[in-house]
C-alpha positions in Angstrom: 8.1 -11.2 -3.0 8.3 -14.6 -4.5 9.4 -16.3 -1.3 6.7 -15.2 1.0 4.7 -18.1 2.5 2.1 -18.5 5.2 4.8 -19.3 7.8 6.5 -16.0 7.2 3.2 -14.1 7.5 2.4 -15.8 10.8 5.9 -15.3 12.3 6.6 -11.9 11.0 3.7 -9.8 12.1 2.7 -7.8 15.1 -0.9 -8.6 15.9 -3.1 -6.3 17.8 -6.8 -6.6 18.7 -8.9 -3.7 17.7 -12.0 -2.2 19.3 -13.8 -1.2 17.2 -13.9 -10.1 -14.7 -17.2 -10.0 -14.7 -20.8 -9.0 -14.7 -22.9 -9.5 -11.5 -25.4 -12.4 -11.5 -28.2 -12.9 -9.1 -27.8 -15.6 -6.5 -28.4 -16.7 -2.9 -26.7 -15.6 0.2 -23.5 -17.5 0.8 -22.3 -19.2 3.9 -19.0 -20.9 4.9 -17.2 -22.2 7.9 -13.6 -21.8 9.0 -13.0 -25.4 7.9 -14.5 -25.1 4.5 -12.6 -26.7 1.6 -11.2 -24.7 -1.2 -14.0 -25.8 -3.5 -16.4 -23.9 -1.3 -14.6 -20.6 -1.7 -16.2 -17.9 -3.8 -14.1 -14.7 -3.9 -15.4 -11.2 -4.4 -13.4 -8.0 -4.4 -14.9 -4.6 -3.8 -12.9 -1.6 -5.1 -12.6 1.7 -3.1 -13.2 5.0 -4.9 -10.7 3.9 -7.6 -11.0 1.0 -10.1 -9.0 -2.0 -11.2 -7.1 0.0 -13.8 -5.6 2.4 -11.3 -2.2 0.7 -11.8 -1.8 0.7 -8.0 -3.8 -0.5 -5.0 -7.0 -1.6 -6.5 -5.4 -3.2 -9.6 -2.9 -5.3 -7.7 -5.5 -6.4 -5.2 -7.8 -7.4 -8.1 -4.9 -9.2 -9.8 -4.0 -11.2 -6.7 -7.6 -12.3 -6.2 -8.1 -13.2 -9.8 -4.8 -15.1 -10.1 -5.6 -17.1 -7.0 -9.1 -17.9 -8.3 -7.8 -18.8 -11.8 -5.0 -21.0 -10.4 -7.5 -22.9 -8.2 -10.5 -22.9 -10.5 -12.6 -20.8 -8.1 -15.4 -18.3 -8.8 -14.3 -14.7 -8.6 -16.0 -11.3 -9.3 -15.2 -7.7 -8.6 -17.6 -5.0 -7.7 -17.2 -1.3 -8.2 -19.4 0.9 -5.9 -21.6 3.4 -7.6 -20.0 6.2 -5.7 -17.5 7.1 -3.0 -19.7 6.7 0.1 -20.1 4.1 2.8 -23.6 3.5 1.6 -22.3 2.7 -1.9 -19.6 0.3 -0.4 -22.3 -1.3 1.8 -24.5 -1.9 -1.3 -21.6 -3.5 -3.2 -20.9 -5.9 -0.3 -24.6 -6.7 0.0 -24.7 -7.5 -3.7 -21.6 -9.7 -3.5 -23.1 -11.7 -0.7 -26.5 -11.9 -2.4 -24.6 -13.3 -5.5 -23.3 -16.1 -3.3 -19.7 -14.9 -2.5 -18.4 -15.9 0.9 -15.1 -14.1 0.8 -14.9 -10.4 0.4 -11.6 -8.6 -0.2 -11.5 -4.8 0.3 -8.5 -2.5 -0.3 -8.2 0.7 1.6 -9.0 2.6 4.8 -12.3 3.9 3.3 -13.8 0.5 4.0 -13.7 0.8 7.8 -17.3 1.8 8.3 -18.5 -0.7 5.7 -16.7 -3.5 7.6 -18.4 -2.5 10.8 -21.7 -2.3 9.0 -21.4 -5.6 7.1 -19.4 -8.1 9.1 -22.0 -8.5 11.9 -24.7 -8.8 9.3 -23.0 -11.6 7.4 -21.2 -13.7 10.1 -20.6 -16.6 7.7 -18.7 -14.4 5.2 -14.9 -13.9 5.6 -13.8 -10.3 5.2 -10.2 -9.5 4.2 -9.2 -5.8 4.3 -5.9 -4.2 3.3 -4.7 -1.0 4.9 -7.6 -0.8 7.3 -6.0 0.1 10.6 -7.1 -0.2 14.3 -7.8 3.6 14.3 -10.0 3.3 11.2 -12.1 0.5 12.7 -12.4 2.0 16.2 -13.4 5.3 14.7 -16.4 3.8 12.8 -19.9 4.2 14.1 -21.1 1.3 16.4 -17.6 -0.2 16.4 -17.7 -0.9 20.1 -20.7 -3.2 19.8 -19.9 -4.8 16.5 -18.8 -8.5 16.3 -15.9 -8.5 13.9 -14.8 -12.0 14.5 -15.0 -12.7 10.8 -12.7 -9.9 9.8 -8.9 -9.9 9.0 -7.1 -6.7 8.4 -3.5 -6.2 7.2 -1.6 -2.9 7.5 2.0 -2.2 6.5 5.0 -0.4 7.8 5.0 2.1 5.0 7.6 4.2 6.8 10.1 1.5 6.2 9.4 1.3 2.4 9.5 5.1 2.2 12.8 5.1 4.2 14.4 2.7 1.9 13.3 4.7 -1.2 14.6 8.0 0.3 17.8 6.4 1.4 18.4 4.9 -2.1 17.6 8.2 -3.9 20.0 10.2 -1.7 22.7 7.6 -2.1 22.2 7.7 -5.9 23.2 11.4 -5.7 19.9 13.2 -5.8 19.9 16.2 -3.4 16.9 18.2 -4.7 13.9 15.9 -4.1 10.1 15.9 -3.9 7.3 14.1 -2.1 3.8 14.3 -3.7 1.3 12.5 -1.5 -2.3 11.7 -2.4 -4.4 12.4 0.6 -2.8 12.9 4.0 -4.1 9.6 5.4 -1.9 7.6 7.8 -0.4 5.2 5.3 0.6 8.1 2.9 1.9 10.2 5.8 4.1 7.3 7.0 5.5 6.8 3.5 6.5 10.5 3.4 8.0 10.7 6.9 10.1 7.6 6.2 11.2 9.0 2.9 12.5 12.2 4.4 14.2 10.3 7.3 15.8 8.0 4.8 17.3 10.9 2.8 18.6 12.5 6.1 20.2 9.2 7.3 21.8 8.5 3.9 23.6 11.9 4.0 24.6 11.8 7.6 28.3 12.4 7.9 28.8 13.1 4.2 28.7 16.9 4.3 26.0 16.9 1.6 22.7 18.6 2.2 19.4 18.1 0.5 16.1 20.0 -0.1 12.7 18.3 -0.2 9.6 19.9 -1.7 6.7 18.2 0.2 3.0 18.4 -0.6 -0.3 16.5 -0.8 -2.6 16.6 -3.8 -5.6 16.1 -1.4 -6.8 13.5 -3.9 -5.5 10.2 -5.4 -5.4 11.2 -9.0 -3.4 13.7 -11.0 -4.9 16.7 -12.8 -3.8 19.9 -14.6 -3.6 21.9 -11.3 -1.3 19.3 -9.7 0.8 19.0 -12.8 1.3 22.7 -12.8 2.6 22.5 -9.3 5.0 19.7 -10.3 6.1 21.8 -13.2 7.1 24.5 -10.7 9.1 22.0 -8.7 11.1 20.5 -11.6 11.6 23.9 -13.2 13.1 24.9 -9.9 15.5 22.0 -9.9 13.7 19.1 -8.3 15.4 16.0 -9.6 13.2 13.2 -8.4 9.6 13.0 -7.0 8.2 10.2 -4.8 4.6 10.1 -6.2 2.7 8.4 -3.4 -1.0 7.6 -3.9 -3.0 6.0 -6.7 -2.7 7.6 -10.1 -1.4 10.9 -8.7 1.9 9.8 -10.2 0.6 11.0 -13.6 1.0 14.7 -12.7 4.5 14.1 -11.2 5.6 12.1 -14.3 4.2 14.5 -16.8 6.3 17.3 -15.2 9.4 15.1 -14.7 9.4 14.0 -18.3 9.8 17.6 -19.5 13.0 18.1 -17.6 14.5 14.7 -17.5 13.7 14.4 -13.8 12.9 11.0 -12.1 10.0 9.3 -10.4 9.7 6.9 -7.4 6.7 4.7 -7.5 4.6 3.4 -4.6 2.8 0.3 -3.3 3.9 -1.9 -6.2 6.7 -1.9 -8.7 5.4 0.9 -11.0 8.5 1.0 -13.3 7.0 -0.8 -16.3 3.8 1.3 -16.1 5.4 4.7 -15.6 8.3 4.1 -18.0 6.0 2.9 -20.7 4.0 6.2 -20.6 6.7 8.7 -19.8 10.0 7.4 -21.0 12.4 4.5 -20.3 14.4 5.0 -17.1 12.2 7.7 -15.6 11.3 5.4 -12.6 14.4 4.8 -10.4 12.7 2.6 -7.8 9.3 2.0 -6.0 8.5 1.9 -2.3 6.6 -1.4 -2.3 4.3 -3.2 0.1 3.1 -6.8 -0.2 -0.5 -6.4 -1.3 -0.4 -9.2 -3.8 1.4 -11.6 -1.4 -0.9 -10.8 1.5 -4.1 -11.7 -0.4 -2.5 -14.8 -1.8 -1.3 -16.0 1.6 -4.6 -15.4 3.4 -6.7 -17.0 0.6 -4.4 -20.1 0.8 -4.8 -20.1 4.6 -8.6 -20.2 4.1 -8.3 -23.0 1.6 -6.1 -25.0 4.0 -8.7 -24.6 6.8 -6.6 -22.1 8.7 -8.9 -19.1 8.8 -8.7 -19.1 12.6 -5.0 -18.1 12.2 -6.2 -14.8 10.8 -9.4 -14.1 12.6 -11.8 -15.3 15.3 -11.5 -12.4 17.8 -14.7 -10.5 18.5 -13.1 -7.2 18.0 -11.4 -8.2 14.8 -7.6 -8.6 14.2 -5.2 -6.2 12.6 -1.8 -7.5 11.6 1.1 -5.2 10.9 3.4 -6.5 8.2 6.9 -5.2 7.5 10.5 -6.5 7.5 10.8 -10.1 8.8 14.1 -11.2 7.2 17.5 -10.2 6.1 16.4 -11.5 2.7 14.6 -8.6 1.0 12.4 -10.9 -1.0 10.9 -12.3 2.2 9.7 -8.9 3.4 6.3 -7.2 3.1 8.0 -3.8 2.5 10.8 -3.6 0.0 12.4 -2.0 -3.1 11.9 -3.9 -6.4 14.4 -5.8 -8.5 13.8 -3.1 -11.1 15.6 -0.4 -9.0 18.2 1.4 -10.9 21.3 0.3 -9.0 24.3 2.5 -9.1 27.9 2.4 -7.9 26.8 4.5 -4.9 23.8 2.4 -4.1 24.2 -1.2 -5.3 22.0 -4.2 -4.7 24.5 -5.3 -2.1 24.1 -1.9 -0.4 20.4 -2.4 -0.4 20.7 -5.8 1.2 23.0 -4.4 3.9 20.4 -1.7 4.6 17.6 -4.3 4.9 19.8 -6.3 7.3 20.3 -3.3 9.5 16.6 -2.5 9.5 15.8 -6.1 10.4 18.3 -6.1 13.2 16.8 -3.0 14.7 20.0 -1.0 14.2 17.9 1.7 12.5 14.7 3.1 14.0 12.2 4.7 11.6 9.5 7.0 13.0 6.0 5.6 12.3 3.9 8.5 13.6 1.1 9.6 11.4 -0.6 12.3 13.5 1.2 15.2 11.7 1.0 15.5 7.9 4.2 17.5 8.0 7.4 15.4 8.5 9.1 16.1 11.8 11.7 13.3 12.4 14.8 14.0 10.4 18.1 16.0 10.8 17.2 19.6 9.9 20.8 20.5 9.5 21.0 18.0 6.6 17.6 18.3 5.0 15.5 21.3 4.4 11.8 20.5 3.9 9.6 23.0 2.0 6.3 21.9 3.3 3.4 23.1 1.1 0.4 21.3 2.7 -2.5 20.4 0.3 -2.2 21.7 -3.2 -6.0 21.5 -3.7 
């Protein structure tokens, strides 16, 4: 996503109002205004229930914050909550503000209640949240009365990234596929629905049919139980598994490596990480969204005095980021350069697919109210839905 800049972000989103590394040092409560200079910026990141070595959501959010701070000689720290509760996340935010940080970056839907709790308490702090949707905020306690005018949230069209990954895999010739989601939260559900629809559309008119094993781990990490389920899949002929959610890919990759099956990564380009652990070439592509680029762009906007472009509404602002250009590198959902291109799905074929999506010639279902995928041609794809594995 090397070409993404602030102008693309501003022009390419659908905005909706919502109702709604280091040790810690003691310090004073921070304050900042929308016109503060970059030298006033002190950036904190709070992890969700994962950590900055999860090789996915937390790690790339952390890396984006750290790189921006390093490049601009700014103070940066990350905070890992003591546990997976709103109280723990609130405590980490309190500590970051007490330590003098005036920008708090948070990855993941789990922060919704913490945002509603903290943003009104610290009106001079800028809160940046990734993957916190309108429904997450509006479902939090006291959301209706909370002043979230200092909150910016970015969500993504995961269904488009999943669609491109499924389309690519089917065009590459894989007809026995799998989807292993983490928890059935909206972003993961959208990835999976798009994936199945992409497989279906890729095979339309070819006479070829596909089967998809489809399940959720009900957690965002792999373990022996989930690996055993993945062993059953690959022993039964599953050729490629879209592993969608944190480090749950470890179970899919362990099983795949035993049978020369393949993996599709998620959120970021996971090829280098997965291939290094489980074998060169095991990762055929990744369904990516622009976590790194979003953080960099918004932090630059703050430094340039343009925070009001991202926030300022009492109810808070959620921006939905997806495909904004025929050029894949300008989009907030995409496949990586490391995709294993083939004669049947070349880089030119990918660019043509992106162009069709950008033009609106292809419509991808973005519903997330059902964990089971429903929008696809059932005469082409058979989905073996297995619900939660745990």
